[in-house]
Short mmCIF file of C-alpha atoms and ligand atoms in Angstrom, two decimals:
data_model
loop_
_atom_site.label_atom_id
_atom_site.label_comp_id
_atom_site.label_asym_id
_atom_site.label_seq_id
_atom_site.Cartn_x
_atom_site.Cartn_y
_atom_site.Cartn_z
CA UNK U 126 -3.50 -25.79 32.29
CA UNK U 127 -6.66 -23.96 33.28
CA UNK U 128 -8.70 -21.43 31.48
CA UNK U 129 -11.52 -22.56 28.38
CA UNK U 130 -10.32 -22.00 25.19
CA UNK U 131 -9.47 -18.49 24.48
CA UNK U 132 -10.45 -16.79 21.06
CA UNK U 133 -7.42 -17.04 19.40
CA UNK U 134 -8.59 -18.26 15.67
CA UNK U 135 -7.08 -21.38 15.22
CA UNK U 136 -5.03 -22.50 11.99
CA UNK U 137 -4.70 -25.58 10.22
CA UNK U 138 -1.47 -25.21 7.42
CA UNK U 139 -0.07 -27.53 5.06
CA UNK U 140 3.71 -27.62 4.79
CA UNK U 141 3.89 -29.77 1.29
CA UNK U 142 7.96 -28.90 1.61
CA UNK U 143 9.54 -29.95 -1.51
CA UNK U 144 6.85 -32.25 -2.88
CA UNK U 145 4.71 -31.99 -5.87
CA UNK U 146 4.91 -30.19 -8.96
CA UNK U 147 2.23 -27.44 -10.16
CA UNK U 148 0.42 -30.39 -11.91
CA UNK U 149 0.61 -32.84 -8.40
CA UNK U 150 -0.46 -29.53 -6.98
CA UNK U 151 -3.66 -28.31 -8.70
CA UNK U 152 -5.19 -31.88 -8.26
CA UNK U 153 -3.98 -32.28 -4.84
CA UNK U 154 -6.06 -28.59 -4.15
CA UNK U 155 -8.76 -29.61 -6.36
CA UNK U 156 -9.50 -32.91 -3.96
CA UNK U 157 -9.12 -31.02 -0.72
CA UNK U 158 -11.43 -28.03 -2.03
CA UNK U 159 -14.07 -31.22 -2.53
CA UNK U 160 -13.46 -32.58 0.95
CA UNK U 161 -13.25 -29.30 2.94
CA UNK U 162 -16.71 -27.86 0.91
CA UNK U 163 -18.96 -30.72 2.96
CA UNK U 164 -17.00 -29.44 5.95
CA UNK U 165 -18.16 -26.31 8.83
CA UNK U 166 -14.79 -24.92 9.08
CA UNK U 167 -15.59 -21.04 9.28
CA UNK U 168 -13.76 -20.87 12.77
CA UNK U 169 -10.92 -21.68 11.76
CA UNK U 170 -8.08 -20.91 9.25
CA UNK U 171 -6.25 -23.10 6.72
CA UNK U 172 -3.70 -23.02 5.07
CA UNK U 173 -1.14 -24.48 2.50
CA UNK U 174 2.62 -23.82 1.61
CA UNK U 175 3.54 -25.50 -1.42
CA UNK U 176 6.41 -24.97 -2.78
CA UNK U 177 7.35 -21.88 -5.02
CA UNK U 178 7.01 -23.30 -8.34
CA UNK U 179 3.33 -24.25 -7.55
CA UNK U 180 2.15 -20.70 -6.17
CA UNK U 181 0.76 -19.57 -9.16
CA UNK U 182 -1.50 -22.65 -9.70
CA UNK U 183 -2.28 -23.18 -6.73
CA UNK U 184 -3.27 -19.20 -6.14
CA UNK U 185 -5.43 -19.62 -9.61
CA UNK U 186 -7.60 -22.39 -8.34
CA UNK U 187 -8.16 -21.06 -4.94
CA UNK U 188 -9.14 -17.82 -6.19
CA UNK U 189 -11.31 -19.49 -9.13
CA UNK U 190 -13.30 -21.36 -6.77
CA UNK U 191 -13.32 -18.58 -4.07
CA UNK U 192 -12.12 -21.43 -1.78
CA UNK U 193 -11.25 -20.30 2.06
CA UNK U 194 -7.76 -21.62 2.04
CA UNK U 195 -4.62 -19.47 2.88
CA UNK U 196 -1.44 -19.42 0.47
CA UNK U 197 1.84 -19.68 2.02
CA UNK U 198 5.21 -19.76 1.27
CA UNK U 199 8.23 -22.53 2.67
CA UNK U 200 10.59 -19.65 2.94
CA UNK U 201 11.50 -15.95 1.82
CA UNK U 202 13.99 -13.28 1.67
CA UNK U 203 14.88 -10.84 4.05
CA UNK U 204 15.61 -8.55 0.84
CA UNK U 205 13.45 -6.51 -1.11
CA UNK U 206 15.40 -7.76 -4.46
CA UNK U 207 18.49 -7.38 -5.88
CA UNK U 208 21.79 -9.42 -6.33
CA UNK U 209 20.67 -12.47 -4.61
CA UNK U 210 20.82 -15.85 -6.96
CA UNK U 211 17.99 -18.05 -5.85
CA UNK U 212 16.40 -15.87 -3.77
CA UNK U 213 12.55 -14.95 -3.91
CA UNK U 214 11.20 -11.75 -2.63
CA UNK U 215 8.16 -10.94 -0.42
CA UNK U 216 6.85 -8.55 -3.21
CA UNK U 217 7.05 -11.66 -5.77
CA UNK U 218 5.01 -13.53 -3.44
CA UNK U 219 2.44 -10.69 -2.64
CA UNK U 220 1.68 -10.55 -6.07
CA UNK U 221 0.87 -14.20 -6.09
CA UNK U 222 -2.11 -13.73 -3.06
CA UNK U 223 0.67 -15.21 -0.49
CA UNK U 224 -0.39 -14.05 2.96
CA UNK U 225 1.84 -16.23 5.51
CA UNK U 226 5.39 -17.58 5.14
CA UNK U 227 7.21 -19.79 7.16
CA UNK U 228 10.44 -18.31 8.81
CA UNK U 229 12.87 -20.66 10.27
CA UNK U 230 11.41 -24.21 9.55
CA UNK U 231 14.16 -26.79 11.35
CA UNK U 232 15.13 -27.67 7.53
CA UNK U 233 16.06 -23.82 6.71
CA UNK U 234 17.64 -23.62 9.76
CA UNK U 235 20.24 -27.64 9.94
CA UNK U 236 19.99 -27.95 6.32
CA UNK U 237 20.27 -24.39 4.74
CA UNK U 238 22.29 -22.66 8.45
CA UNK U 239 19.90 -20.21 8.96
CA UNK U 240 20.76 -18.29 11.77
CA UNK U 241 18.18 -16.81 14.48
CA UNK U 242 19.34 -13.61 13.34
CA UNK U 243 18.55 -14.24 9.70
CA UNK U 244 15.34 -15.81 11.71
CA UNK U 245 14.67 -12.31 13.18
CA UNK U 246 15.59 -10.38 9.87
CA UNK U 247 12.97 -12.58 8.16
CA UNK U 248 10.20 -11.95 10.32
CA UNK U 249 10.69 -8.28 10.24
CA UNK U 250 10.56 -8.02 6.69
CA UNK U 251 7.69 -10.10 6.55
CA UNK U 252 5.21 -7.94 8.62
CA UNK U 253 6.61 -4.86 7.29
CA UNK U 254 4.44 -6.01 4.22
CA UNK U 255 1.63 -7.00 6.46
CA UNK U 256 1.81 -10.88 6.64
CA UNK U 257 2.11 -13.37 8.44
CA UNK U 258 5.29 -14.81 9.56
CA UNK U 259 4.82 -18.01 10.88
CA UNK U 260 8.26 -18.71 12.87
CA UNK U 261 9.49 -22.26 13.33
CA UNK U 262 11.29 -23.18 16.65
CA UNK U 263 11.98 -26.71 18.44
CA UNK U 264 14.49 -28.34 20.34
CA UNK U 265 16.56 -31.35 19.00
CA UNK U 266 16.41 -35.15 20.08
CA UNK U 267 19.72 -35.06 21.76
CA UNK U 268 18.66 -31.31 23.69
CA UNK U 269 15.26 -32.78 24.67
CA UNK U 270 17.37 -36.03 26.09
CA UNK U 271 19.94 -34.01 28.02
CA UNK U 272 16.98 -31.56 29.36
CA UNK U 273 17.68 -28.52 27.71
CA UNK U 274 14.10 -27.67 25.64
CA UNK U 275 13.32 -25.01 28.02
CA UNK U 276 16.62 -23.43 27.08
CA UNK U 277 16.49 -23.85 23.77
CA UNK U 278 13.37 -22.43 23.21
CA UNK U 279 13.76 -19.54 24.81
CA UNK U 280 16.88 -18.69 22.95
CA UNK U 281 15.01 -19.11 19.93
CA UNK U 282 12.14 -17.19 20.85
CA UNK U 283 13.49 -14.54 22.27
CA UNK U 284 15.77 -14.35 18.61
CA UNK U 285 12.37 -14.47 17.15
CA UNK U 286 11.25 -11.58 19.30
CA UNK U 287 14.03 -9.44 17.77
CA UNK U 288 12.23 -9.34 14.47
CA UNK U 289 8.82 -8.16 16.00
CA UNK U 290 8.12 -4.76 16.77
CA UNK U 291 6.30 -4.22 20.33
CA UNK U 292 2.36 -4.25 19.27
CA UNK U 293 2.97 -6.34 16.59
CA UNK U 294 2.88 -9.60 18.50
CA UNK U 295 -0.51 -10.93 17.85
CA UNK U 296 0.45 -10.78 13.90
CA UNK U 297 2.69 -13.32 13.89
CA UNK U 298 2.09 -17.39 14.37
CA UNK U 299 5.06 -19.62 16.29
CA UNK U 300 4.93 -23.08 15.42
CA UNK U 301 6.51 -25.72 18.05
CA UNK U 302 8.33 -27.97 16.47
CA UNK U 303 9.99 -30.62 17.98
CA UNK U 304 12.80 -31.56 15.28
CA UNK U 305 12.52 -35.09 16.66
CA UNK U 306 8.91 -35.51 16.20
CA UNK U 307 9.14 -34.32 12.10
CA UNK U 308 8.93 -36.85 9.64
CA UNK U 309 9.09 -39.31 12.32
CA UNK U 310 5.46 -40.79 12.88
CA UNK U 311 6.02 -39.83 16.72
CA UNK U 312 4.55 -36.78 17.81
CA UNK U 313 5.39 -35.09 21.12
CA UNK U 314 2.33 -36.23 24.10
CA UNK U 315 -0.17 -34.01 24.72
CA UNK U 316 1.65 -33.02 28.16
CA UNK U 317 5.39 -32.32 26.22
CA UNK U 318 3.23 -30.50 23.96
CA UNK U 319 1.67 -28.17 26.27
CA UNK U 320 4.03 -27.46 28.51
CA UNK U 321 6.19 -26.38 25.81
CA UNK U 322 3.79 -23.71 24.08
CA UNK U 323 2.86 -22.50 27.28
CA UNK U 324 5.90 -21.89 28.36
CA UNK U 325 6.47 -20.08 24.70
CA UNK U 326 3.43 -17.80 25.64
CA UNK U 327 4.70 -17.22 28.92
CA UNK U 328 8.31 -16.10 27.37
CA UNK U 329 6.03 -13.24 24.90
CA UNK U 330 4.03 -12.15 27.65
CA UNK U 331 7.02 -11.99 30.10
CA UNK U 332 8.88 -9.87 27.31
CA UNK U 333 5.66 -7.83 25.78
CA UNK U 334 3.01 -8.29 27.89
CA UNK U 335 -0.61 -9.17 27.89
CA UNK U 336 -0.71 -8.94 24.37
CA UNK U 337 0.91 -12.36 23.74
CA UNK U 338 -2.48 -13.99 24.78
CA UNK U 339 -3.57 -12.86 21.37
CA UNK U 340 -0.31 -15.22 19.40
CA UNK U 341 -1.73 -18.17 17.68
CA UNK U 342 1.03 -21.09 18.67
CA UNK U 343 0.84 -23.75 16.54
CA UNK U 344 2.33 -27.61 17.61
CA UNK U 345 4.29 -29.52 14.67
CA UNK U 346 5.46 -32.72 14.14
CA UNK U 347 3.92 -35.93 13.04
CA UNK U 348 0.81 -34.54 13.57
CA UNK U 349 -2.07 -36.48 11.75
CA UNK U 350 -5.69 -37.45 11.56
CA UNK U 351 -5.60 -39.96 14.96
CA UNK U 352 -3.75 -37.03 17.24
CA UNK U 353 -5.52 -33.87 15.94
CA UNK U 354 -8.14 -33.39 18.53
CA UNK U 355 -6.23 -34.23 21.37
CA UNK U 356 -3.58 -31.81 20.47
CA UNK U 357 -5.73 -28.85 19.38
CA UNK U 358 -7.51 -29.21 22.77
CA UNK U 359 -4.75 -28.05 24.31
CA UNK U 360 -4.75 -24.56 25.97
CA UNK U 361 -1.93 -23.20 24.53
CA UNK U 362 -2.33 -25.14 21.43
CA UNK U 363 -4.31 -22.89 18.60
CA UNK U 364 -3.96 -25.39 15.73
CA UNK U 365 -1.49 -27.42 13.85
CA UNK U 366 1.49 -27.75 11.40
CA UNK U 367 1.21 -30.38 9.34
CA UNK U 368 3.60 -32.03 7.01
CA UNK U 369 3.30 -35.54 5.65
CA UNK U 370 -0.60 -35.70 6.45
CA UNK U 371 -0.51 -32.77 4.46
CA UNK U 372 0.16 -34.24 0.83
CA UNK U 373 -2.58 -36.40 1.36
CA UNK U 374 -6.18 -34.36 0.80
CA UNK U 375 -8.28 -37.05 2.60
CA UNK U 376 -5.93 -36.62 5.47
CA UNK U 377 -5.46 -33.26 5.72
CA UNK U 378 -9.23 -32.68 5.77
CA UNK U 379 -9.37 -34.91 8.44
CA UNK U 380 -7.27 -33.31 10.40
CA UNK U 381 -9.42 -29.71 9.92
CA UNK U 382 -12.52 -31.71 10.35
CA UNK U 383 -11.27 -32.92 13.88
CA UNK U 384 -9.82 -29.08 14.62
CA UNK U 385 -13.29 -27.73 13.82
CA UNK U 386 -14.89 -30.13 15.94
CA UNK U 387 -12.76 -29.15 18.77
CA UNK U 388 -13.37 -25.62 18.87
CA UNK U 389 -16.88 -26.34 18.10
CA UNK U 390 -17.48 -27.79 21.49
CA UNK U 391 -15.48 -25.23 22.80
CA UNK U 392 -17.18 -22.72 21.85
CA UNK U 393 -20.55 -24.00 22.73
CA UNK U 394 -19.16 -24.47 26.23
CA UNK U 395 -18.61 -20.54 26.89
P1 LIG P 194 5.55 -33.78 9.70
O1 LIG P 194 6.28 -32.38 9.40
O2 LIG P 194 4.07 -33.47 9.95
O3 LIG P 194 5.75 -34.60 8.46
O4 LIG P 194 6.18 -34.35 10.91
C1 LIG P 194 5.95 -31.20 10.09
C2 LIG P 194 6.80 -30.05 9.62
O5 LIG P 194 8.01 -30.23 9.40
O6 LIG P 194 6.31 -28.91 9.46
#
């Protein structure tokens, strides 16, 4: 815990999982594009992932409106296409303005068994088509109880790592997630927060050097209006993933209204 803010641009992204249908979706947009239009948030990134059915929507009002809001995707393929039932490809998605995609959310990975090298293979393709991967790691309640975060994220990071080309670090996002804190109304305190990204920026650094000063880190889990600003003022903390407070457009923009704020003041301190 030391040095001022860094200038790492920080992101604010929407995880709507499997909620809302196109229709749920374009008003859902329509209310935040209202709410975030009276707000300065220039400095800063957002971000939504709705789910695949809603892309195209979604995509037609953002672009409509020219609104500054990022498209994501919940998930992808590691293939280019082909035999693969279900399946959606990152060309599908490029031609639907999607820029980031989450890799390894703690639901792909207990609910679906992805594996960190599926994780990895993910990633890879991802920036191989220029975007952004943003990869999901976290420890369990039962590994946080019996003491082994540290270990468990740095087997997951260092997975992670395996999908990233050296000098490609500062493309991708990882988003701290502690599985315990999703869904849960509890988020992780300030402290368990921090110590855990920085000791995920310590583990890229350690492996690729100074360049992982330039990787965005994200915290997730039960993060809403009340903790924003206290958890984006963190130094290793460069914005948030949000997912409950996420379907809800009054909170959401409340929660890149307190983001801007923070790294409003912190840039008029340097
Ligand atoms: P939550 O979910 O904000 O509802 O805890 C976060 C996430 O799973 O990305």
């Amino acid at each position: 815990m030391s040095s001022p803010k860094p200038v790492r641009r920080p992101l604010v992204a929407g995880n709507w999982k499997m909620n809302l249908d196109h229709v749920a979706a374009i008003r859902l947009v329509q209310d935040l594009a209202l709410r975030l239009r009276s707000l300065e948030h220039d400095a800063l990134d957002v971000a939504v992932f709705p789910p695949f059915t809603d892309l195209r929507s979604v995509e037609g009002i953002l672009g409509a409106d020219q609104l500054p809001v990022l498209l994501g995707a919940q998930h992808c393929s590691a293939f280019d296409e082909g035999a693969y039932t279900g399946e959606i490809s990152l060309s599908m998605l490029v031609r639907l303005s999607v820029t980031m995609v989450l890799v390894g959310h703690s639901e792909r990975r207990q609910l679906f068994t992805m594996t960190d090298e599926q994780v990895a293979a993910t990633a890879r393709a991802v920036l191989a088509r220029e975007l952004t991967p943003v990869i999901c790691v976290g420890e369990t309640g039962p590994e946080r109880d019996e003491g082994s975060t540290e270990a468990r994220l740095e087997s997951q990071v260092l997975a992670a790592l395996e999908g990233v080309a050296p000098g490609r670090e500062a493309g991708i996002v990882i988003a701290y997630e502690p599985i315990w804190a999703i869904g849960t109304g509890v988020a992780a305190t300030p402290d368990d927060a921090q110590v855990a990204c920085e000791q995920i920026r310590s583990l890229v650094i350690a492996q690729r050097g100074e360049i992982g000063r330039e990787m965005r880190i994200l915290y997730g889990g039960s993060a809403k209006p009340e903790n924003a600003a206290e958890l984006v003022s963190l130094p290793d903390v460069d914005g948030l993933l949000v997912g409950g407070a996420s379907l809800d457009a009054e909170a959401f923009a409340a929660i890149v209204a307190a983001t801007a704020g923070c790294y409003g003041r912190a840039a008029g301190k340097s």
